[in-house]
PDB file of C-alpha atoms in Angstrom:
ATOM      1  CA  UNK A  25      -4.297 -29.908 -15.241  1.00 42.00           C
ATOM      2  CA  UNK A  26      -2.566 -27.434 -13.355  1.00 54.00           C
ATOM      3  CA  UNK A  27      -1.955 -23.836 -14.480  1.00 55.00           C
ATOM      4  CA  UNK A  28       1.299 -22.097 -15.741  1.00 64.00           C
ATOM      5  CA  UNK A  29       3.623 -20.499 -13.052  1.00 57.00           C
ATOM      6  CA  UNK A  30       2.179 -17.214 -13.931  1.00 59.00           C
ATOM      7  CA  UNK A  31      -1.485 -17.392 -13.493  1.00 71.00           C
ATOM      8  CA  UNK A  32      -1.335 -18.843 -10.153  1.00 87.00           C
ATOM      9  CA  UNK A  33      -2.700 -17.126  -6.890  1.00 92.00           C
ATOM     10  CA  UNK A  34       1.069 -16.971  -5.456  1.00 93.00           C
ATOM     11  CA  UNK A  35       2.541 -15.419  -8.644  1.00 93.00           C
ATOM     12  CA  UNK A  36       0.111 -12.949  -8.946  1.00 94.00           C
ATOM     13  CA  UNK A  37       0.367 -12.627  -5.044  1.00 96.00           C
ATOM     14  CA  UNK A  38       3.950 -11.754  -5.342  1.00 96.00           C
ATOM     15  CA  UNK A  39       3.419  -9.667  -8.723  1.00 96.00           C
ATOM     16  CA  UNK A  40       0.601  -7.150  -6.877  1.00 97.00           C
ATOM     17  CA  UNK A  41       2.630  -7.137  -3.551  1.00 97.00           C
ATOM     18  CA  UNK A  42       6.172  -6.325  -6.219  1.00 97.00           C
ATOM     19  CA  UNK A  43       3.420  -3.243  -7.473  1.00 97.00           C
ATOM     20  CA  UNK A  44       2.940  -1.684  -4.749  1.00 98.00           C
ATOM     21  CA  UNK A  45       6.255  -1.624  -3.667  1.00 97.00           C
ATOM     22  CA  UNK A  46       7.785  -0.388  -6.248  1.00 97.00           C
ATOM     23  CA  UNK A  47       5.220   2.225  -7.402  1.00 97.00           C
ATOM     24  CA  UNK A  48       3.804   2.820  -4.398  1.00 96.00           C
ATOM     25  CA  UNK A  49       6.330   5.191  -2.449  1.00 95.00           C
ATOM     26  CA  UNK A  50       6.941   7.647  -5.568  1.00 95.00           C
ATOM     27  CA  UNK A  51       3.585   7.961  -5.679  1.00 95.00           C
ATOM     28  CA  UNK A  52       3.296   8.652  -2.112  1.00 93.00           C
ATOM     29  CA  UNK A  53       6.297  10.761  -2.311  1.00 91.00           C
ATOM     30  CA  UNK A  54       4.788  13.006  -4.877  1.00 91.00           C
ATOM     31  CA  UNK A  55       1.324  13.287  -2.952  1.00 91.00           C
ATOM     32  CA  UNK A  56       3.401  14.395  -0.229  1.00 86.00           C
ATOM     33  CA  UNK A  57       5.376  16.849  -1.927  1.00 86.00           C
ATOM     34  CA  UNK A  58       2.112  18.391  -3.632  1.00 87.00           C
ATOM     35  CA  UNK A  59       0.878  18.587  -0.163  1.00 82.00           C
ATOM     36  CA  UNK A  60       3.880  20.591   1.688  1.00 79.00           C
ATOM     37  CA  UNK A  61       6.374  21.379  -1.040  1.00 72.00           C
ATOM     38  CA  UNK A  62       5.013  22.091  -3.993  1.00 75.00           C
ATOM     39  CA  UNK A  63       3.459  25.713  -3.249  1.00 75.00           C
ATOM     40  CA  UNK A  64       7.164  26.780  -2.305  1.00 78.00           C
ATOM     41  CA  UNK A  65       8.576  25.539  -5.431  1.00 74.00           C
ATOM     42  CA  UNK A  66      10.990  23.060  -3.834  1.00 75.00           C
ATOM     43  CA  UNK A  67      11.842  20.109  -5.855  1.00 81.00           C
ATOM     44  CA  UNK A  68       9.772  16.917  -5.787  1.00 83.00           C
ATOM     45  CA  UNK A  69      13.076  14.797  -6.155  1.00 86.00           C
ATOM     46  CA  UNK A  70      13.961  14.713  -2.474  1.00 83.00           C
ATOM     47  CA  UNK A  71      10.678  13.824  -1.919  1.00 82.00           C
ATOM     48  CA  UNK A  72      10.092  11.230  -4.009  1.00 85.00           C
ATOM     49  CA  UNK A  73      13.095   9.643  -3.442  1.00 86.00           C
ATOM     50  CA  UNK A  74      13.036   9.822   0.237  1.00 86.00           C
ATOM     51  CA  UNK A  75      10.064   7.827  -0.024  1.00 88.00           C
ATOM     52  CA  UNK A  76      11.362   4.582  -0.191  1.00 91.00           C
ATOM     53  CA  UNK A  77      12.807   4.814   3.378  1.00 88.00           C
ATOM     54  CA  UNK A  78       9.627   4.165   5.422  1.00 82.00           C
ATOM     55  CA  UNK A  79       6.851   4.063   2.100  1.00 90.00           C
ATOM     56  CA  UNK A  80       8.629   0.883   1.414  1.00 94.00           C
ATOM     57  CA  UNK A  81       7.326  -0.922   4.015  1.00 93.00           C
ATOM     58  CA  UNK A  82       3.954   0.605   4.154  1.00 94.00           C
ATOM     59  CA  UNK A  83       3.605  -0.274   0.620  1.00 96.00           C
ATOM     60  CA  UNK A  84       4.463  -4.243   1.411  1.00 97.00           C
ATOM     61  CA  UNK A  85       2.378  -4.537   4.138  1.00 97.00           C
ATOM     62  CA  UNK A  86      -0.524  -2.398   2.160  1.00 97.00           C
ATOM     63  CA  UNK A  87       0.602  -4.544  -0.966  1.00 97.00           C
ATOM     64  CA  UNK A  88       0.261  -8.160   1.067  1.00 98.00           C
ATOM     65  CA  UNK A  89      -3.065  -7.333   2.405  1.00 97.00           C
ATOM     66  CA  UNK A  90      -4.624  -5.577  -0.492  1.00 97.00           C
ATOM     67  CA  UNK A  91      -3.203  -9.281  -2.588  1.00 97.00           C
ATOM     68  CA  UNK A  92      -4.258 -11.253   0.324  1.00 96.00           C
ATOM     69  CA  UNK A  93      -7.783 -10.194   1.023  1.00 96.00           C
ATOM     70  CA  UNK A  94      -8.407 -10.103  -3.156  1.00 95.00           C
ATOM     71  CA  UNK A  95      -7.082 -13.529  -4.119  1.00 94.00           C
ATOM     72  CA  UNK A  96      -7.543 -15.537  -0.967  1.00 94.00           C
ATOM     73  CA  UNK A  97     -10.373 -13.915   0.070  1.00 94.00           C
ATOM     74  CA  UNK A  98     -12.069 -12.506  -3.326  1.00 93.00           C
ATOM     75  CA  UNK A  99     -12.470  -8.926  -1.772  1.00 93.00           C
ATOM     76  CA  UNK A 100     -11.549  -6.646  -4.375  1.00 93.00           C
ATOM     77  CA  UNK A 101     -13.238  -3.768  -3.377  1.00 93.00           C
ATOM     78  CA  UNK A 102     -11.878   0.356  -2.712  1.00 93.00           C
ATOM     79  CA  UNK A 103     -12.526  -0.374   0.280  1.00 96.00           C
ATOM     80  CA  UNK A 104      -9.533  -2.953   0.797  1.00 97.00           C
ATOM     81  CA  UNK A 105      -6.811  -0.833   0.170  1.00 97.00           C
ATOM     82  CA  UNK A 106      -8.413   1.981   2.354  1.00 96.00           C
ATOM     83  CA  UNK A 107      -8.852  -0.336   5.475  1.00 96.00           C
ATOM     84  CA  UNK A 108      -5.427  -1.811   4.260  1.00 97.00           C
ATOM     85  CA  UNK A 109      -3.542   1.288   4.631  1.00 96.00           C
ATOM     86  CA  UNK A 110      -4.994   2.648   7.858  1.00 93.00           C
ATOM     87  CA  UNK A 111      -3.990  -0.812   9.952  1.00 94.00           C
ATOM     88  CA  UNK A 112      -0.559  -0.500   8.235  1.00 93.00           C
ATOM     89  CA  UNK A 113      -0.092   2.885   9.150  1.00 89.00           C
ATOM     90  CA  UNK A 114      -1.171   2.461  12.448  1.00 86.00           C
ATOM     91  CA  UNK A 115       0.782  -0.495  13.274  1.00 88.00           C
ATOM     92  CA  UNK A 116       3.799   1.335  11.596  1.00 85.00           C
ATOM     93  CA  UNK A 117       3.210   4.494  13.860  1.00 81.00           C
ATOM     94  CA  UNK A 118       3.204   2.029  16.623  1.00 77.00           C
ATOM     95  CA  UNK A 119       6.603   0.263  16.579  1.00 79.00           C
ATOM     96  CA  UNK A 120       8.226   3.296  15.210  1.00 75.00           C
ATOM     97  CA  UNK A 121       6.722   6.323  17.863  1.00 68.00           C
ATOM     98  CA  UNK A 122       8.563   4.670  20.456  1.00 64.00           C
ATOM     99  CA  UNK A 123       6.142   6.614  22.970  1.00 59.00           C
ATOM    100  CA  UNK A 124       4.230   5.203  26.009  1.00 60.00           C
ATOM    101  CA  UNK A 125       0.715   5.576  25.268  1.00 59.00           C
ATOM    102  CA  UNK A 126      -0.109   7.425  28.556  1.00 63.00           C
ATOM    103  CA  UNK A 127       2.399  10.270  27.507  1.00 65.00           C
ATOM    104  CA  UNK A 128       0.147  13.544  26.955  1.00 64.00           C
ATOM    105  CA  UNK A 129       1.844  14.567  23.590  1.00 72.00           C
ATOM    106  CA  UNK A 130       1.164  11.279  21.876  1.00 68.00           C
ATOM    107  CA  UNK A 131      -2.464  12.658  20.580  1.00 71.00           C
ATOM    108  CA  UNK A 132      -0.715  15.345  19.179  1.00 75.00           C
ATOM    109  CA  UNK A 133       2.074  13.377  17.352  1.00 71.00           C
ATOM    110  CA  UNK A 134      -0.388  10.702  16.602  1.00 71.00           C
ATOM    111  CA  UNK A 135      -2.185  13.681  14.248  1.00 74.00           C
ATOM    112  CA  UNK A 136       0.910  14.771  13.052  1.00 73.00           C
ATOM    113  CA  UNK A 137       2.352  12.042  11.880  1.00 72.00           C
ATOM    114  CA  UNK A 138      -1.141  11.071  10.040  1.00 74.00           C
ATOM    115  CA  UNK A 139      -1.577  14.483   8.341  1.00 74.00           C
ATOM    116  CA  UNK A 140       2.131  13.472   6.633  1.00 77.00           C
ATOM    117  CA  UNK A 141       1.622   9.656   5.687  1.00 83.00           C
ATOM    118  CA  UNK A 142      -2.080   9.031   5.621  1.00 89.00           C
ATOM    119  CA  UNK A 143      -2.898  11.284   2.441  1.00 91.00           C
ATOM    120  CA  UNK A 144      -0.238   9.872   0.282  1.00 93.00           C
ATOM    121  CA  UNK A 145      -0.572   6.327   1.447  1.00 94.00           C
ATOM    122  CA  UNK A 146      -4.329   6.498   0.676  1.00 96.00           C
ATOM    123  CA  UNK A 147      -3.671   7.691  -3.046  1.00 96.00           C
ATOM    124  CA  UNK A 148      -0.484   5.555  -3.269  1.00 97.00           C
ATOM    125  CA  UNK A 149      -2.907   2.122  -2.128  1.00 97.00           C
ATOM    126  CA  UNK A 150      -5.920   3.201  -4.764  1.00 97.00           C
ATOM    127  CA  UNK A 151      -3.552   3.987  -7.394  1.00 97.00           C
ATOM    128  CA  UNK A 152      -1.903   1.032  -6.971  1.00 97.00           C
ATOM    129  CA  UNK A 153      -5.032  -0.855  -6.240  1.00 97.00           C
ATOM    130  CA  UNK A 154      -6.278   0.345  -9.716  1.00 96.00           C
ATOM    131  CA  UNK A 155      -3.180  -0.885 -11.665  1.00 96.00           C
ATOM    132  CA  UNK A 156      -3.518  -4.432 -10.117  1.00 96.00           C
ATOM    133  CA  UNK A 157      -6.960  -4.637 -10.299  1.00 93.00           C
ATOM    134  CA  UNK A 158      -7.106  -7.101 -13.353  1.00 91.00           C
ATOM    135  CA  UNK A 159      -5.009  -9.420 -11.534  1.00 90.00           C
ATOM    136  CA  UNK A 160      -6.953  -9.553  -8.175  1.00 90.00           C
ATOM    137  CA  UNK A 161      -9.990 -10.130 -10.233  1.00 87.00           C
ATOM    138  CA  UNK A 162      -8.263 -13.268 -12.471  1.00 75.00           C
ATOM    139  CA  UNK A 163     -10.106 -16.655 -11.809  1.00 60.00           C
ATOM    140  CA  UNK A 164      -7.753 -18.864 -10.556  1.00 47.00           C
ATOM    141  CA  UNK A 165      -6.458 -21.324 -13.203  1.00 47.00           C
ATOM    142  CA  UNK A 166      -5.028 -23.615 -11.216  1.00 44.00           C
ATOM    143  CA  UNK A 167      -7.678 -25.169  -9.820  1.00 49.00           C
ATOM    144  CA  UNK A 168      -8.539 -28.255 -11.791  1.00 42.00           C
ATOM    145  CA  UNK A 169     -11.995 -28.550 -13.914  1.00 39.00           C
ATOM    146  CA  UNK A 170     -14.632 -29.650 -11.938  1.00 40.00           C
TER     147      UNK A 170
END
């Protein structure tokens, strides 16, 4: 007999992806501001809510795979997130550097742009990872009894 709605791998799918998401740029935003605005007592508000405006889509893709990989693929280790959110940021600091690789300052930006979004993506992923853990690690009830 098949499962209810909600314990099925493309619920939860959607449900860990919907975590990230949403909790996953404040987060970021706030690991950020620690990082360069918190020793000069500016506010974390700008920060965290700036951080929906490109976190948003580093935490979907980092959401999808992290979901992906742990329900499809039963990988639910640390390590998932981590790998997660260094191809997202990568392919995000691809199609948004609008560079040419053989420039001579893309090294430089390349480090630049990873000392501001790798940190907090890397605590935003685990934090999140931790949150939806229980759900990556559900057995799948829809699969009928053997």
């Amino acid at each position: 007999m098949p499962g209810k709605i909600h314990e099925s791998k493309l619920w939860r799918f959607m449900l860990v992806t919907a975590v990230f998401v949403v909790l996953g740029p404040p987060i970021g935003g706030l690991v950020a501001w620690l990082g360069m605005g918190a020793s000069s007592l500016r506010s974390p508000l700008p920060f965290i809510l700036g951080s929906y405006s490109e976190g948003i889509w580093l935490a979907l893709g980092t959401g999808m795979i992290v979901a992906g990989a742990g329900l499809w693929l039963n990988m639910t280790s640390w390590l998932v997130p981590a790998v997660a959110t260094l191809i997202v940021n990568a392919l995000f600091f691809v199609l948004t550097a609008g560079m040419d690789f053989s420039q001579a300052d893309y090294p430089a930006v390349l480090l630049g742009v990873g000392h501001a979004f790798l940190l907090p993506s890397f605590v935003a992923a685990w934090l999140c990872w931790l949150i939806t853990r229980k759900l990556l690690l559900a057995q799948d009830v829809d699969r009928s009894a053997a």
